[in-house]
PDB file of C-alpha atoms in Angstrom:
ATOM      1  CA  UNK A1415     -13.053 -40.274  13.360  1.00  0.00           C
ATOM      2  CA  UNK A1416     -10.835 -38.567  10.451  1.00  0.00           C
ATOM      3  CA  UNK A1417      -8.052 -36.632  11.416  1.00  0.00           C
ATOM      4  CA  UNK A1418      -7.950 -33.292  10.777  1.00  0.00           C
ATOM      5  CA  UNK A1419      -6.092 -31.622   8.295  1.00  0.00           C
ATOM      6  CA  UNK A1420      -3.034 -29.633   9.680  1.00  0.00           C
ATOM      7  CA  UNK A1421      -3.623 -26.920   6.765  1.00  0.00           C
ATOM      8  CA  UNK A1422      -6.103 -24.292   6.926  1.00  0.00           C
ATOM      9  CA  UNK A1423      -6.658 -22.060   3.861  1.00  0.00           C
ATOM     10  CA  UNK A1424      -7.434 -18.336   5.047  1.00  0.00           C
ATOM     11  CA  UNK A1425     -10.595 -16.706   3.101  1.00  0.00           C
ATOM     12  CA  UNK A1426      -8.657 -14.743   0.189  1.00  0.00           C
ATOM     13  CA  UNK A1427      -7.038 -18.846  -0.866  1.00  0.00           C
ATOM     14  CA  UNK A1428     -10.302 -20.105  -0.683  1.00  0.00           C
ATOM     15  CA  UNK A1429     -12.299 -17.484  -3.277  1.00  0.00           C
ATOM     16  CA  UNK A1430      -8.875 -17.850  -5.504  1.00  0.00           C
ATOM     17  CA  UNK A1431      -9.339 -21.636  -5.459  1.00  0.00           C
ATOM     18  CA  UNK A1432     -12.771 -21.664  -6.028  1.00  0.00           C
ATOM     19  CA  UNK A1433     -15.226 -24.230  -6.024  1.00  0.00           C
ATOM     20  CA  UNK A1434     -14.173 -27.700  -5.717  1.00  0.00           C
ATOM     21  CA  UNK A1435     -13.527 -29.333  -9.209  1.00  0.00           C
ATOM     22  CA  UNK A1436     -13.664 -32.794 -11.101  1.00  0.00           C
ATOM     23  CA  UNK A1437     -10.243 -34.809 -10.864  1.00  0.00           C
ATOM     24  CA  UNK A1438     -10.806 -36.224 -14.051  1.00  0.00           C
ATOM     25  CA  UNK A1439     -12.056 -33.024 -15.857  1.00  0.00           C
ATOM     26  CA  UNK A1440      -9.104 -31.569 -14.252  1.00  0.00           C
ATOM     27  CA  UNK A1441      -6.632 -34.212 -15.410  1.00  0.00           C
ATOM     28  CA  UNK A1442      -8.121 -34.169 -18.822  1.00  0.00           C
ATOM     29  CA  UNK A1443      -7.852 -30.069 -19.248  1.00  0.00           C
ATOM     30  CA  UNK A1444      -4.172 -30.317 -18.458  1.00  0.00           C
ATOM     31  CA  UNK A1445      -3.449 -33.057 -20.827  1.00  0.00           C
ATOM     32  CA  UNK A1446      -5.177 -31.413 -23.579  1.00  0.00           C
ATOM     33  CA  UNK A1447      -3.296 -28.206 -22.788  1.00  0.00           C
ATOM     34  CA  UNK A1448       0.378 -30.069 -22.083  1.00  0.00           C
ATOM     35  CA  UNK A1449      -0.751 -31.222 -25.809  1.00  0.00           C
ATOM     36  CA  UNK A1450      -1.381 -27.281 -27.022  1.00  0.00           C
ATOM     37  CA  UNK A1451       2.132 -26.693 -25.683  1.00  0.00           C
ATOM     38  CA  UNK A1452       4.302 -29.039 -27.209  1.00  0.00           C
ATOM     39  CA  UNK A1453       5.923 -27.686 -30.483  1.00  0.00           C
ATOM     40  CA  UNK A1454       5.729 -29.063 -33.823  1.00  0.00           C
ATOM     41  CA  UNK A1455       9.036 -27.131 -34.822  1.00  0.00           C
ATOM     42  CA  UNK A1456      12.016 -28.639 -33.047  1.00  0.00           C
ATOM     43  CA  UNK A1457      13.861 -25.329 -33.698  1.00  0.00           C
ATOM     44  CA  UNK A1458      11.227 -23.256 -31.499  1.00  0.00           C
ATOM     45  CA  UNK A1459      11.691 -22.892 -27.454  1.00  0.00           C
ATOM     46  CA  UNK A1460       9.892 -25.338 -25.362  1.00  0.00           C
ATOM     47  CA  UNK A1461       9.456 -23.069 -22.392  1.00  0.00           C
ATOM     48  CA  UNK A1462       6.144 -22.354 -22.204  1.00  0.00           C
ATOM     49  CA  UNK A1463       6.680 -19.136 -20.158  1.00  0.00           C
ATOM     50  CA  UNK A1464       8.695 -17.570 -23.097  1.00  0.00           C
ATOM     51  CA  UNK A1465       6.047 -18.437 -25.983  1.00  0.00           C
ATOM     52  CA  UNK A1466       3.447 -16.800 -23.320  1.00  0.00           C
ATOM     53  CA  UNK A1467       5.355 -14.150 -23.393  1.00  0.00           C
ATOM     54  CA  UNK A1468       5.252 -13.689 -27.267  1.00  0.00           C
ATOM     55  CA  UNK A1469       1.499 -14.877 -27.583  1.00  0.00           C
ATOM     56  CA  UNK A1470       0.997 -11.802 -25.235  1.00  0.00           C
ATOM     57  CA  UNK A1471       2.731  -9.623 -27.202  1.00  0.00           C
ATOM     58  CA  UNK A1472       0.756 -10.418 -30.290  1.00  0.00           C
ATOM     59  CA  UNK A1473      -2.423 -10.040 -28.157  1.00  0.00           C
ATOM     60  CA  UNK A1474      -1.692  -7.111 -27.036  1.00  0.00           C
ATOM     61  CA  UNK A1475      -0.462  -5.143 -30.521  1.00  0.00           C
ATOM     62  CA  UNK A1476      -4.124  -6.820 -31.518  1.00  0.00           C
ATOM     63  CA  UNK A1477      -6.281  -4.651 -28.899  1.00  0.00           C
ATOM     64  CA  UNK A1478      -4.181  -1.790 -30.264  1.00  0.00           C
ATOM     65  CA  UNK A1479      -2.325  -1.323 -26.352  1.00  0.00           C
ATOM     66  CA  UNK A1480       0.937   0.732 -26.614  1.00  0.00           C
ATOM     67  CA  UNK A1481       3.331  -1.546 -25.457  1.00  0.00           C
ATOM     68  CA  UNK A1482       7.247  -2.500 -25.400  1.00  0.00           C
ATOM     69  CA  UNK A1483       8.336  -6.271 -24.966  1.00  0.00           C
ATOM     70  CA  UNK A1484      11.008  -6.932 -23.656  1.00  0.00           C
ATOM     71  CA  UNK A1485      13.223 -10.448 -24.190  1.00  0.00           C
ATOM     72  CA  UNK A1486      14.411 -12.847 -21.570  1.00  0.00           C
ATOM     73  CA  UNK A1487      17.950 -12.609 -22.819  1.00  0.00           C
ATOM     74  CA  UNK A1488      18.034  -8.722 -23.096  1.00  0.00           C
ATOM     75  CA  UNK A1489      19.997  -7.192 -19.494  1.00  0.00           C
ATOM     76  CA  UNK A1490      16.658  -4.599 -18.527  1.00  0.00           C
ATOM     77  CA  UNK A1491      15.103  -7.898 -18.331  1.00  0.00           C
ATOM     78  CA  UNK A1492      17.729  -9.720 -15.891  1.00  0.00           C
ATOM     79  CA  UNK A1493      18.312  -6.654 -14.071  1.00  0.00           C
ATOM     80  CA  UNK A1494      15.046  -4.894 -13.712  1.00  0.00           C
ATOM     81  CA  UNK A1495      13.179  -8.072 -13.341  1.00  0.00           C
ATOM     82  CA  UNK A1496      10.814  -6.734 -16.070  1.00  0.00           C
ATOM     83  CA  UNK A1497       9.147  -8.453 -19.275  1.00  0.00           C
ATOM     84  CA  UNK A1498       6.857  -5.952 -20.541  1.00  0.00           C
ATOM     85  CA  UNK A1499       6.817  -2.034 -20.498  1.00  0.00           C
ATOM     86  CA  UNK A1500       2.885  -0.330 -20.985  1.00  0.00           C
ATOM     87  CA  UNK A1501       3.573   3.354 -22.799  1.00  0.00           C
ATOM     88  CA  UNK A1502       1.105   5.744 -23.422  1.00  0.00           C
ATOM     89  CA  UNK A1503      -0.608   6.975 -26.503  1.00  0.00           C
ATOM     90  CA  UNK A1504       2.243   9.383 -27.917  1.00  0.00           C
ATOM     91  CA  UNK A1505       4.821   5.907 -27.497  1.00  0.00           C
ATOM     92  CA  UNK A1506       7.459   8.489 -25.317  1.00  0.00           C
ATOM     93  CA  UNK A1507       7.123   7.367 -22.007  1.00  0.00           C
ATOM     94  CA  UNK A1508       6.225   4.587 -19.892  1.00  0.00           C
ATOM     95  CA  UNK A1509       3.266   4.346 -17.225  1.00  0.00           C
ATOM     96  CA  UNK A1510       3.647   0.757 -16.469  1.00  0.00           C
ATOM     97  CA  UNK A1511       5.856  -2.072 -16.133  1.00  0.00           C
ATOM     98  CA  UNK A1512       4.965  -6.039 -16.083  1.00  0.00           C
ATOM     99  CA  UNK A1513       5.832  -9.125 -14.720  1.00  0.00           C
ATOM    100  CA  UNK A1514       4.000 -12.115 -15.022  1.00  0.00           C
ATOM    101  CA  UNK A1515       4.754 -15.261 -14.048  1.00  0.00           C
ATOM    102  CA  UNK A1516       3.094 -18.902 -13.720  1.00  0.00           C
ATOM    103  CA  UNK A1517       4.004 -19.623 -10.522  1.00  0.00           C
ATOM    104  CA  UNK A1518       2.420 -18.875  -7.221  1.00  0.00           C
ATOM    105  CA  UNK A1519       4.489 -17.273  -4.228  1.00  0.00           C
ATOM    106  CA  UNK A1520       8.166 -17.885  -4.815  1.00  0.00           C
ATOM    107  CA  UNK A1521       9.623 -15.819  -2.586  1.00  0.00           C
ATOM    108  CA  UNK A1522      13.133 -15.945  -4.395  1.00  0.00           C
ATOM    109  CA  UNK A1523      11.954 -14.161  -7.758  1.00  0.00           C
ATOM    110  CA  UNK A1524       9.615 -11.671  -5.906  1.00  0.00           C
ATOM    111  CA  UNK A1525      12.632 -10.550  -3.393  1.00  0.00           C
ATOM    112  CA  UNK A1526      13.971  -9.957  -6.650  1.00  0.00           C
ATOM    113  CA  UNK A1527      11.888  -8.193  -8.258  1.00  0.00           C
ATOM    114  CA  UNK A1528      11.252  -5.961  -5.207  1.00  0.00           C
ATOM    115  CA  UNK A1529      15.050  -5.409  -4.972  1.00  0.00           C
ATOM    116  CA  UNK A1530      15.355  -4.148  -8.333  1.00  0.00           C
ATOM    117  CA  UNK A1531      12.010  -2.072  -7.899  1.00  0.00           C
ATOM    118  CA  UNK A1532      13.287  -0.441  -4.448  1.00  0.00           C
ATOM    119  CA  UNK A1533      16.965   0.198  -5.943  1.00  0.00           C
ATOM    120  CA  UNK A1534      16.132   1.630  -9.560  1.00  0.00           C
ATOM    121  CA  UNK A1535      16.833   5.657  -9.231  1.00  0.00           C
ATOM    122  CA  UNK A1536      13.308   6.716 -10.586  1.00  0.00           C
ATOM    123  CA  UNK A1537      10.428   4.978  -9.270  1.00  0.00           C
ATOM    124  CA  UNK A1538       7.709   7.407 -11.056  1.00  0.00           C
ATOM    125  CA  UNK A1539       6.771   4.308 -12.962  1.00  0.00           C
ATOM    126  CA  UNK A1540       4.404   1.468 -11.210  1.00  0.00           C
ATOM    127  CA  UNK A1541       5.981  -1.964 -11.787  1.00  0.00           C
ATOM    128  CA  UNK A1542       3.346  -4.849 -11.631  1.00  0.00           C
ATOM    129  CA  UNK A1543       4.196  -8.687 -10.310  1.00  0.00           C
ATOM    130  CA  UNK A1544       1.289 -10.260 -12.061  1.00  0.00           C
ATOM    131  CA  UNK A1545       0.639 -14.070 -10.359  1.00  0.00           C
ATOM    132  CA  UNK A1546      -1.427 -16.196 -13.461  1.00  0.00           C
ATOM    133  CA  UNK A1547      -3.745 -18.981 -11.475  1.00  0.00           C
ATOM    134  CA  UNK A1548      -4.928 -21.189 -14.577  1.00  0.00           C
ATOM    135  CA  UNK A1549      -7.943 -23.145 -13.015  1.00  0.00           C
ATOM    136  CA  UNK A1550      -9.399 -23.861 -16.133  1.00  0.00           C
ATOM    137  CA  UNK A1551      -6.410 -25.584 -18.430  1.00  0.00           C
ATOM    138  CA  UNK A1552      -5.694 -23.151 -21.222  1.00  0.00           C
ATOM    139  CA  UNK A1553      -3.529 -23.482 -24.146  1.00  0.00           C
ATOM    140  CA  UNK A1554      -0.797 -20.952 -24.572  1.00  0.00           C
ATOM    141  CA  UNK A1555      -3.226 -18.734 -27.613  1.00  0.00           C
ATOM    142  CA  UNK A1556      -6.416 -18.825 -25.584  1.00  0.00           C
ATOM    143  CA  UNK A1557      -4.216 -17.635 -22.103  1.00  0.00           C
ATOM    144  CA  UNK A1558      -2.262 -15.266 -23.844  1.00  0.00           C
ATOM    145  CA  UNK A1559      -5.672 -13.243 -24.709  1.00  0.00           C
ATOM    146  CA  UNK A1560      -6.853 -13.191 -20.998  1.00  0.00           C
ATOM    147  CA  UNK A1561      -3.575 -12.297 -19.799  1.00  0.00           C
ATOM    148  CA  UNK A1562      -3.696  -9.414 -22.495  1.00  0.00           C
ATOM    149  CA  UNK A1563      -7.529  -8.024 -21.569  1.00  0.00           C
ATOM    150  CA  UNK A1564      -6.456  -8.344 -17.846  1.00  0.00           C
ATOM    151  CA  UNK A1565      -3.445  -5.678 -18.517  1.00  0.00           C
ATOM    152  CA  UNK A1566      -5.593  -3.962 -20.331  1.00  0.00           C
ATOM    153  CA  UNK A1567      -8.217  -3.136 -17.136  1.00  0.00           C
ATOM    154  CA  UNK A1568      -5.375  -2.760 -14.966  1.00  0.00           C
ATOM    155  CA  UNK A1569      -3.904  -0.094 -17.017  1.00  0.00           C
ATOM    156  CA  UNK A1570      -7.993   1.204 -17.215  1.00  0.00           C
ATOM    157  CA  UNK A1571      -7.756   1.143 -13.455  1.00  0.00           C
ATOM    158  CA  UNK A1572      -4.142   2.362 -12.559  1.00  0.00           C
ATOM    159  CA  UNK A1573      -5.248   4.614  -9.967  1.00  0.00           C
ATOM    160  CA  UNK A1574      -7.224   2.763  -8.100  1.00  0.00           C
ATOM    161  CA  UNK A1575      -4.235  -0.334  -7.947  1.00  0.00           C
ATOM    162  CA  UNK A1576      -1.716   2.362  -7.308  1.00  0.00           C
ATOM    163  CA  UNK A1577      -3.293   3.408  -3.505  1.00  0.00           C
ATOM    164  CA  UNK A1578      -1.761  -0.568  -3.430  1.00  0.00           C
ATOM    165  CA  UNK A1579       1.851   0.312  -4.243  1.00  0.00           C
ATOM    166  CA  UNK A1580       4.524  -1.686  -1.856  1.00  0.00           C
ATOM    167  CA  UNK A1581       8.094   0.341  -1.258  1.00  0.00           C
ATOM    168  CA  UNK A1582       9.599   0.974  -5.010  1.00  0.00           C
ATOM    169  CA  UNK A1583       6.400   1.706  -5.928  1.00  0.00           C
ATOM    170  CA  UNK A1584       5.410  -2.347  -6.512  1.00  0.00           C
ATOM    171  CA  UNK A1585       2.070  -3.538  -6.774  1.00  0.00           C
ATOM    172  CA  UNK A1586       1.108  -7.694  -6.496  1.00  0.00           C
ATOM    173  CA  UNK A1587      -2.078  -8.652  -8.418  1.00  0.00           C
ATOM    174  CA  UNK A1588      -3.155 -12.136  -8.385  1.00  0.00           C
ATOM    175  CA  UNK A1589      -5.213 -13.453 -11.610  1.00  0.00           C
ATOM    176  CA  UNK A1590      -7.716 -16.301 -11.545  1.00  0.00           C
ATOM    177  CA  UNK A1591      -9.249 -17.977 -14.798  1.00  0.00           C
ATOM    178  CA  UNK A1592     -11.739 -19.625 -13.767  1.00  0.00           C
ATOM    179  CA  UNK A1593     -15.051 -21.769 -15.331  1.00  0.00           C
ATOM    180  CA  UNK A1594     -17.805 -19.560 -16.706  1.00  0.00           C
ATOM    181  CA  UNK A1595     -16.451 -16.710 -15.146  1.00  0.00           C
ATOM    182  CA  UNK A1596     -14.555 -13.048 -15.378  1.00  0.00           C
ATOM    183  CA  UNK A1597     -10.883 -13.220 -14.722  1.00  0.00           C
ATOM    184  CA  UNK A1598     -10.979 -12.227 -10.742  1.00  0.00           C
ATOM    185  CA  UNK A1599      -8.368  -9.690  -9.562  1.00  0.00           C
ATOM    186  CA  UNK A1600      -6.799 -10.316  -6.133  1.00  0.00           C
ATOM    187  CA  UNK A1601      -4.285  -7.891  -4.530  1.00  0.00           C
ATOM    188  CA  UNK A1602      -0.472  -9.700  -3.664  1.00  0.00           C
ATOM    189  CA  UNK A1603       1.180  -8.247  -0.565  1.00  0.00           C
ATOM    190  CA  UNK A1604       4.657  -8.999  -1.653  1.00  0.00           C
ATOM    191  CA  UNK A1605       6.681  -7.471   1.540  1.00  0.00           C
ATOM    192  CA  UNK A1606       4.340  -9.900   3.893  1.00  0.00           C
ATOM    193  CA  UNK A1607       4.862 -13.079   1.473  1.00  0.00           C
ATOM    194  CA  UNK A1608       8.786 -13.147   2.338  1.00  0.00           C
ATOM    195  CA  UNK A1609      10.717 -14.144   5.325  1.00  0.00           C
ATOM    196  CA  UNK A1610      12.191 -11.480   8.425  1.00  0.00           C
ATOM    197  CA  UNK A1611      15.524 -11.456   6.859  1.00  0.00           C
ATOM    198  CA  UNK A1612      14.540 -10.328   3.439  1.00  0.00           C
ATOM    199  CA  UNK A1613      12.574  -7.566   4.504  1.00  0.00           C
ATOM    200  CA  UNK A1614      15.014  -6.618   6.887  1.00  0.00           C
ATOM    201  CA  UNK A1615      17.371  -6.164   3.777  1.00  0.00           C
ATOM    202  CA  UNK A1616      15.019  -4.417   1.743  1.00  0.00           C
ATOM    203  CA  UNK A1617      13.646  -1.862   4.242  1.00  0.00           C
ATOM    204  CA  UNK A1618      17.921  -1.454   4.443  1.00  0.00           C
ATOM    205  CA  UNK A1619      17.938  -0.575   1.014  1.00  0.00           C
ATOM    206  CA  UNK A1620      14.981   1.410   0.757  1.00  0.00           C
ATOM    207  CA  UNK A1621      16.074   3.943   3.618  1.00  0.00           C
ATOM    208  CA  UNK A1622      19.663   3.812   3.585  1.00  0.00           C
ATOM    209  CA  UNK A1623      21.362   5.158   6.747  1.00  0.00           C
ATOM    210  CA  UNK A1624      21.739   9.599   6.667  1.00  0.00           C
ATOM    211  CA  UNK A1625      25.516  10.345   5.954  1.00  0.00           C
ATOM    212  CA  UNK A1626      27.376  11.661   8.885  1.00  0.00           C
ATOM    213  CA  UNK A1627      28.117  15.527   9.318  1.00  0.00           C
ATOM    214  CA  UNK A1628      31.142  16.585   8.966  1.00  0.00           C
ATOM    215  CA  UNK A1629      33.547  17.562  11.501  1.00  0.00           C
ATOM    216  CA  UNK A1630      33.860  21.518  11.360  1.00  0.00           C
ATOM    217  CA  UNK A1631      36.904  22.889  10.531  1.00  0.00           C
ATOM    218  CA  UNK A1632      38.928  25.542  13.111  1.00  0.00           C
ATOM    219  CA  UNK A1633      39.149  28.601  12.501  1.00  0.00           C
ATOM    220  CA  UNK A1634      42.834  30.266  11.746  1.00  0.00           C
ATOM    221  CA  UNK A1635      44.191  32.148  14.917  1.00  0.00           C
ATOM    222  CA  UNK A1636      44.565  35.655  13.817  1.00  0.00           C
ATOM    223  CA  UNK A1637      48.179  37.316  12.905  1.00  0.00           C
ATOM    224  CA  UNK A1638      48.953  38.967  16.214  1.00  0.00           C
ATOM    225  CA  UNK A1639      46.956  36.228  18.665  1.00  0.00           C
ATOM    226  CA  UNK A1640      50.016  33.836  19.645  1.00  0.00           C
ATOM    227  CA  UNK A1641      49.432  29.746  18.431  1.00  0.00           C
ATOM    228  CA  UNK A1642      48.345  28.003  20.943  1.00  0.00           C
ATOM    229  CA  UNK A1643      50.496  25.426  22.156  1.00  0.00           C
ATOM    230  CA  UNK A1644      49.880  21.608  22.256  1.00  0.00           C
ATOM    231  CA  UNK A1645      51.260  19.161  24.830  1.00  0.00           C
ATOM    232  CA  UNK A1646      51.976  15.953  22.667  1.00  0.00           C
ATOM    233  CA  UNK A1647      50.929  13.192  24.700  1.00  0.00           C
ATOM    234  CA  UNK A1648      53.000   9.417  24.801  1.00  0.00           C
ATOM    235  CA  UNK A1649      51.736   7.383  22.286  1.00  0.00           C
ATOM    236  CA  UNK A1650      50.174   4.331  23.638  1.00  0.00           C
ATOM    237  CA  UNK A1651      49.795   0.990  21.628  1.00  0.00           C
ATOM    238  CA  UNK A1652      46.560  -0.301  21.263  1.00  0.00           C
ATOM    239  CA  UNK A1653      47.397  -3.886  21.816  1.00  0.00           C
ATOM    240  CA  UNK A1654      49.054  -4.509  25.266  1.00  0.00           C
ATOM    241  CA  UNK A1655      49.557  -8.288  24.156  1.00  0.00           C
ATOM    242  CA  UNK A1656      52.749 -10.756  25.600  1.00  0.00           C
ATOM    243  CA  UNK A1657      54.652  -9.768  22.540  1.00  0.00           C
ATOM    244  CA  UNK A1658      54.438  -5.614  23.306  1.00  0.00           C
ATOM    245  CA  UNK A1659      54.647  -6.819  26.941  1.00  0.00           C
ATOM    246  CA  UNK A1660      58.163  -8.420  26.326  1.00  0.00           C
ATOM    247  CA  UNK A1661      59.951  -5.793  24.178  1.00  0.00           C
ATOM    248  CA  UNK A1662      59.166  -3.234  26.944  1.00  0.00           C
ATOM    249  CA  UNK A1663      60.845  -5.135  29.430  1.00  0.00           C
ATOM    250  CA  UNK A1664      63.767  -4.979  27.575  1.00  0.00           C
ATOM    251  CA  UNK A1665      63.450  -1.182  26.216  1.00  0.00           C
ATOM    252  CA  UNK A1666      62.896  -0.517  30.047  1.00  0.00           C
ATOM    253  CA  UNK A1667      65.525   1.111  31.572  1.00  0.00           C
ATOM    254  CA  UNK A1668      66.613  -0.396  35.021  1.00  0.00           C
ATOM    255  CA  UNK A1669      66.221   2.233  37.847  1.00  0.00           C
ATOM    256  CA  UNK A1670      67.624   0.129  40.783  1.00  0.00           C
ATOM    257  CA  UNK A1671      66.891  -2.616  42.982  1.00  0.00           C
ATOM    258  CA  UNK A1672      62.931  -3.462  43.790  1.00  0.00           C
ATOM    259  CA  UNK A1673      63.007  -3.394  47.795  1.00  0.00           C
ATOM    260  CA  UNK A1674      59.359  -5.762  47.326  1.00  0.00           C
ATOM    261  CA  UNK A1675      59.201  -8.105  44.299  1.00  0.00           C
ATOM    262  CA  UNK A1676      56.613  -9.971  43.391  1.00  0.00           C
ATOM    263  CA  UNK A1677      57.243 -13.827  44.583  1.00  0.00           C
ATOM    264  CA  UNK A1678      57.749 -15.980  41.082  1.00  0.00           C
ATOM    265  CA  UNK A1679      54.651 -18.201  42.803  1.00  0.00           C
ATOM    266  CA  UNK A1680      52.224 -15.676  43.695  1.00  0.00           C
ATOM    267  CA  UNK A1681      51.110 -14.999  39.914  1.00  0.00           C
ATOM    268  CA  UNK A1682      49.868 -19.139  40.489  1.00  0.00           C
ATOM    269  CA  UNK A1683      49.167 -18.863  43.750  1.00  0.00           C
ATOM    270  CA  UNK A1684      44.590 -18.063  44.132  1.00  0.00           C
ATOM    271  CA  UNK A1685      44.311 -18.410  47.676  1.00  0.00           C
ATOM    272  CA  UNK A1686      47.282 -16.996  49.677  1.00  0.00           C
ATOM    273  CA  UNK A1687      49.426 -15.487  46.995  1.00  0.00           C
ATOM    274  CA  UNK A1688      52.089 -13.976  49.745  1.00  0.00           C
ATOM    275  CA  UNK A1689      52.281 -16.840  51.823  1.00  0.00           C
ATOM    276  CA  UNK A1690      55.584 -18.823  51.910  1.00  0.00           C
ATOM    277  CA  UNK A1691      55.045 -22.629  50.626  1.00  0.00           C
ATOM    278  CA  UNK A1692      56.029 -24.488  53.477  1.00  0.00           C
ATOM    279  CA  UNK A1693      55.986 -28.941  54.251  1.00  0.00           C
ATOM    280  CA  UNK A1694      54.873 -30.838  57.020  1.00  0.00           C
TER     281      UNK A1694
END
């Protein structure tokens, strides 16, 4: 009898997976596309992540989408955790904001990006995480136009995916190319993919704790009312340590003789501390 296998994919991995596929139409779809990636200009970046990013840029400007991309190295980029910015027809303002990445449920970069969604001091604007599942084995030309007529319907649809939105007004969308098929949209919950702690700290930062009131302030006594007098009280030290112990024995002053002091063996002593030691 076969063991059984200790994993069990819920329903929404199973219709993102799909049907189960040909290993060796698999393996040859990915070495066809690791061959679309490689560069013929050593000058160019190998990451395939950036050129996406620049292939969907160029898509994008092609279906006539206002749009702002933003580079890797630029700060809004590192900071905000965003790559491209959708803007409407005038080019003034932005409706949208993008991520996409390659890479399916690292909970690192979306703690990130839900950090910098929750602190940023407007969140007017919807910021997508977009999640790109390639089941197919595109190059970077033929990807980069799906990836562009997918943000196209989701800026089509914006109202619908904002009834989605996560704290800092973050929405997860999973796309799946697939064989023969429409690229399928799957809603991300980002807060659930991450562990206790980090939404712990993140629910912290999204409702910060009120400020405390402050203390009211006394009114002046009048001209003819007499101040009221204070008693000042002894000042007591707030460590009562061997050290503080010590230098007020010898600050004390002695009063006289002690007609019952304490035996120097009963501090010792647990069971009869006044009893004299005695031998047989």
């Amino acid at each position: 009898m076969q063991a059984r296998s200790p994993f069990q994919p819920n329903a929404v991995s199973r219709r993102r997976s799909g049907p189960k596929q040909s290993r060796t139409e698999r393996r040859e779809r990915f070495e066809r596309r690791e061959l679309g990636r490689q560069s013929p200009e050593p000058g160019v970046e190998n990451r395939f992540g950036i050129k996406l990013q620049t292939a969907v840029d160029k898509a994008l400007a092609r279906l006539a989408v206002p749009h702002r991309s933003i580079d890797y190295r630029d700060d809004y980029a590192r900071d905000e955790r965003v790559e491209l910015v959708l803007l409407n027809d005038e080019r003034t303002e932005a409706i949208a904001e993008v991520q996409f990445t390659l890479r399916r449920g690292i909970r690192g970069k979306i703690e990130d990006f839900l950090r910098a969604a929750i602190v940023r001091p407007l969140r007017d604007v919807p910021r997508f995480y977009l999640e790109i599942e390639d089941h197919i084995g595109l190059s970077l030309k033929p990807m980069a136009e799906r990836i562009a007529h997918a943000i196209r319907d989701l800026l089509d649809a914006i109202g619908d995916w904002s009834r989605r939105a996560e704290p800092g007004n973050a929405i997860g969308v999973a796309l799946v190319f697939d064989h023969h098929q429409e690229t399928k949209f799957f809603p991300l919950r980002l807060a659930k993919s991450l562990g206790s702690r980090a939404r712990h700290m993140l629910e912290s930062l999204f409702a910060p704790p009120a400020p405390a009131a402050p203390e009211p302030v006394p009114e002046p006594p009048a001209a003819d009312e007499p101040k009221p007098v204070v008693a000042r009280r002894p000042a007591v030290a707030a460590n009562h340590g061997p050290i503080q112990r010590f230098h007020a024995m010898l600050n004390r002053i002695h009063t006289g003789f002690d007609p019952h002091p304490v035996p120097a063996y009963a501090s010792n002593q647990t069971r009869h501390p006044l009893r004299m030691p005695f031998r047989r």
